[in-house]
Amino acid sequence: MSMKKTAMVALLALGAVTAAHARNDALMFPIEDVIQMGMADGKLDGSVKFYMSGARTPAIAAKLGDDTSNKKTNGVGKDDATACKWAALSALMAFQDSAKQKGANAVVDLHSFNKRNEVKDPSNFQCAAGNIMAGVTLKGTYAKTK
């Protein structure tokens, strides 16, 4: 076998081994932990409230549009919970900023939307945790509550 073919076979074998060890775990974590972390860090200011799908929501005076926030973070050197919470906090911060621009004081029907699969839970969000990255995609509706 030529040197080129040997190198190609070695690269293909390495790629197959790497793909076999790739990880993409769907994990669930409480959104309240992320909100409290964001409030403590000053990244969330409390002017926008977050309500997961199925959670009790105040009366809604107006719906101001839907949105999706997809955030990822480097998971190297972090446990899954830490990486997932940081990604979720980034998503909530993006929702907070957009809500303020739209005049909304809440994001309702907030749910996970990983790879276009909706996961609705009244208190938890889903995170895709891998070997290198962790990602959270949240979808929700901006609202003005009474």
mmCIF file of C-alpha atoms in Angstrom:
data_model
loop_
_atom_site.group_PDB
_atom_site.id
_atom_site.type_symbol
_atom_site.label_atom_id
_atom_site.label_comp_id
_atom_site.label_asym_id
_atom_site.label_seq_id
_atom_site.Cartn_x
_atom_site.Cartn_y
_atom_site.Cartn_z
ATOM 1 C CA MET A 1 0.000 0.000 0.000
ATOM 2 C CA SER A 2 1.308 3.463 -0.822
ATOM 3 C CA MET A 3 2.158 5.985 1.877
ATOM 4 C CA LYS A 4 -0.827 8.153 0.832
ATOM 5 C CA LYS A 5 -3.274 5.252 1.137
ATOM 6 C CA THR A 6 -1.839 4.240 4.519
ATOM 7 C CA ALA A 7 -2.204 7.801 5.793
ATOM 8 C CA MET A 8 -5.776 8.011 4.458
ATOM 9 C CA VAL A 9 -6.761 4.717 6.118
ATOM 10 C CA ALA A 10 -5.247 5.923 9.409
ATOM 11 C CA LEU A 11 -7.165 9.219 9.233
ATOM 12 C CA LEU A 12 -10.441 7.445 8.478
ATOM 13 C CA ALA A 13 -9.892 5.040 11.374
ATOM 14 C CA LEU A 14 -9.122 7.954 13.721
ATOM 15 C CA GLY A 15 -12.286 9.756 12.573
ATOM 16 C CA ALA A 16 -14.394 6.659 13.240
ATOM 17 C CA VAL A 17 -12.942 6.289 16.736
ATOM 18 C CA THR A 18 -13.501 9.983 17.498
ATOM 19 C CA ALA A 19 -17.105 9.851 16.249
ATOM 20 C CA ALA A 20 -17.774 6.788 18.405
ATOM 21 C CA HIS A 21 -16.658 8.693 21.511
ATOM 22 C CA ALA A 22 -18.526 11.924 20.752
ATOM 23 C CA ARG A 23 -21.112 12.735 23.381
ATOM 24 C CA ASN A 24 -24.375 14.630 23.076
ATOM 25 C CA ASP A 25 -26.342 14.024 26.260
ATOM 26 C CA ALA A 26 -29.747 15.667 26.761
ATOM 27 C CA LEU A 27 -29.787 16.753 30.416
ATOM 28 C CA MET A 28 -32.469 18.573 32.422
ATOM 29 C CA PHE A 29 -31.786 21.275 35.029
ATOM 30 C CA PRO A 30 -34.002 23.626 37.100
ATOM 31 C CA ILE A 31 -34.439 27.049 35.498
ATOM 32 C CA GLU A 32 -34.826 28.628 38.958
ATOM 33 C CA ASP A 33 -31.159 27.814 39.724
ATOM 34 C CA VAL A 34 -30.133 29.770 36.619
ATOM 35 C CA ILE A 35 -32.386 32.726 37.457
ATOM 36 C CA GLN A 36 -30.986 32.911 40.995
ATOM 37 C CA MET A 37 -27.413 32.685 39.657
ATOM 38 C CA GLY A 38 -28.147 35.504 37.189
ATOM 39 C CA MET A 39 -29.710 37.697 39.875
ATOM 40 C CA ALA A 40 -26.760 37.125 42.233
ATOM 41 C CA ASP A 41 -24.259 37.963 39.470
ATOM 42 C CA GLY A 42 -26.218 41.063 38.381
ATOM 43 C CA LYS A 43 -26.676 39.613 34.875
ATOM 44 C CA LEU A 44 -30.457 39.455 35.361
ATOM 45 C CA ASP A 45 -32.047 42.510 36.953
ATOM 46 C CA GLY A 46 -35.527 41.185 37.802
ATOM 47 C CA SER A 47 -37.336 43.548 35.421
ATOM 48 C CA VAL A 48 -38.282 40.586 33.204
ATOM 49 C CA LYS A 49 -39.846 37.465 34.732
ATOM 50 C CA PHE A 50 -39.463 34.039 33.155
ATOM 51 C CA TYR A 51 -42.266 31.465 33.111
ATOM 52 C CA MET A 52 -41.681 27.974 31.773
ATOM 53 C CA SER A 53 -44.405 26.204 29.756
ATOM 54 C CA GLY A 54 -46.924 24.725 32.155
ATOM 55 C CA ALA A 55 -45.935 26.987 35.060
ATOM 56 C CA ARG A 56 -48.473 29.336 36.673
ATOM 57 C CA THR A 57 -48.347 32.681 34.847
ATOM 58 C CA PRO A 58 -49.874 36.035 35.790
ATOM 59 C CA ALA A 59 -52.652 37.388 33.586
ATOM 60 C CA ILE A 60 -51.275 38.455 30.214
ATOM 61 C CA ALA A 61 -52.306 41.887 28.923
ATOM 62 C CA ALA A 62 -50.506 41.522 25.572
ATOM 63 C CA LYS A 63 -48.306 39.066 23.692
ATOM 64 C CA LEU A 64 -45.465 40.799 21.889
ATOM 65 C CA GLY A 65 -43.999 38.073 19.689
ATOM 66 C CA ASP A 66 -42.094 34.823 19.893
ATOM 67 C CA ASP A 67 -38.345 34.372 19.912
ATOM 68 C CA THR A 68 -35.649 31.721 20.177
ATOM 69 C CA SER A 69 -32.271 32.004 21.850
ATOM 70 C CA ASN A 70 -29.565 29.428 21.130
ATOM 71 C CA LYS A 71 -26.461 29.749 23.312
ATOM 72 C CA LYS A 72 -23.422 27.544 23.661
ATOM 73 C CA THR A 73 -20.486 27.524 26.020
ATOM 74 C CA ASN A 74 -17.167 25.763 26.182
ATOM 75 C CA GLY A 75 -17.609 22.698 28.380
ATOM 76 C CA VAL A 76 -13.919 21.851 28.715
ATOM 77 C CA GLY A 77 -12.891 21.852 32.372
ATOM 78 C CA LYS A 78 -16.489 22.386 33.558
ATOM 79 C CA ASP A 79 -18.935 19.813 34.816
ATOM 80 C CA ASP A 80 -22.123 19.482 32.748
ATOM 81 C CA ALA A 81 -24.299 21.317 35.269
ATOM 82 C CA THR A 82 -22.016 24.369 35.354
ATOM 83 C CA ALA A 83 -21.646 24.543 31.573
ATOM 84 C CA CYS A 84 -25.388 24.070 31.010
ATOM 85 C CA LYS A 85 -26.347 26.736 33.538
ATOM 86 C CA TRP A 86 -23.952 29.255 31.940
ATOM 87 C CA ALA A 87 -25.438 28.569 28.490
ATOM 88 C CA ALA A 88 -28.981 28.924 29.878
ATOM 89 C CA LEU A 89 -28.066 32.175 31.631
ATOM 90 C CA SER A 90 -26.758 33.571 28.335
ATOM 91 C CA ALA A 91 -30.078 32.662 26.701
ATOM 92 C CA LEU A 92 -32.072 34.340 29.500
ATOM 93 C CA MET A 93 -29.903 37.466 29.247
ATOM 94 C CA ALA A 94 -30.668 37.679 25.515
ATOM 95 C CA PHE A 95 -34.403 37.296 26.243
ATOM 96 C CA GLN A 96 -34.190 39.979 28.968
ATOM 97 C CA ASP A 97 -32.533 42.467 26.598
ATOM 98 C CA SER A 98 -35.044 41.856 23.794
ATOM 99 C CA ALA A 99 -37.999 41.944 26.205
ATOM 100 C CA LYS A 100 -36.966 45.386 27.423
ATOM 101 C CA GLN A 101 -36.693 46.657 23.841
ATOM 102 C CA LYS A 102 -40.203 45.356 23.092
ATOM 103 C CA GLY A 103 -41.731 46.758 26.300
ATOM 104 C CA ALA A 104 -42.354 43.290 27.729
ATOM 105 C CA ASN A 105 -41.998 42.467 31.408
ATOM 106 C CA ALA A 106 -42.151 38.681 31.007
ATOM 107 C CA VAL A 107 -41.236 35.765 28.791
ATOM 108 C CA VAL A 108 -43.976 33.123 28.933
ATOM 109 C CA ASP A 109 -44.329 29.617 27.509
ATOM 110 C CA LEU A 110 -40.535 29.313 27.789
ATOM 111 C CA HIS A 111 -39.398 25.857 26.737
ATOM 112 C CA SER A 112 -36.434 23.948 25.390
ATOM 113 C CA PHE A 113 -36.167 23.731 21.615
ATOM 114 C CA ASN A 114 -33.133 21.518 20.995
ATOM 115 C CA LYS A 115 -32.766 20.498 17.335
ATOM 116 C CA ARG A 116 -36.350 21.695 16.737
ATOM 117 C CA ASN A 117 -37.695 19.258 19.339
ATOM 118 C CA GLU A 118 -39.863 21.034 21.888
ATOM 119 C CA VAL A 119 -39.448 19.910 25.487
ATOM 120 C CA LYS A 120 -41.988 21.589 27.760
ATOM 121 C CA ASP A 121 -41.488 21.299 31.487
ATOM 122 C CA PRO A 122 -42.894 23.681 34.133
ATOM 123 C CA SER A 123 -39.577 24.027 35.990
ATOM 124 C CA ASN A 124 -36.684 22.538 33.983
ATOM 125 C CA PHE A 125 -34.784 23.283 30.789
ATOM 126 C CA GLN A 126 -32.927 20.876 28.541
ATOM 127 C CA CYS A 127 -29.230 21.162 27.755
ATOM 128 C CA ALA A 128 -27.211 19.303 25.129
ATOM 129 C CA ALA A 129 -23.888 18.472 26.804
ATOM 130 C CA GLY A 130 -21.011 17.154 24.739
ATOM 131 C CA ASN A 131 -17.302 16.522 25.132
ATOM 132 C CA ILE A 132 -16.352 20.089 24.226
ATOM 133 C CA MET A 133 -19.516 22.214 24.161
ATOM 134 C CA ALA A 134 -22.782 22.579 26.043
ATOM 135 C CA GLY A 135 -25.763 24.227 24.386
ATOM 136 C CA VAL A 136 -29.191 25.470 25.380
ATOM 137 C CA THR A 137 -31.922 26.566 22.989
ATOM 138 C CA LEU A 138 -34.959 28.223 24.540
ATOM 139 C CA LYS A 139 -38.111 29.420 22.811
ATOM 140 C CA GLY A 140 -40.653 31.729 24.397
ATOM 141 C CA THR A 141 -43.179 34.515 23.973
ATOM 142 C CA TYR A 142 -42.622 38.100 25.086
ATOM 143 C CA ALA A 143 -45.531 39.353 27.143
ATOM 144 C CA LYS A 144 -46.819 42.299 29.112
ATOM 145 C CA THR A 145 -48.344 40.896 32.299
ATOM 146 C CA LYS A 146 -50.921 42.643 34.486
#
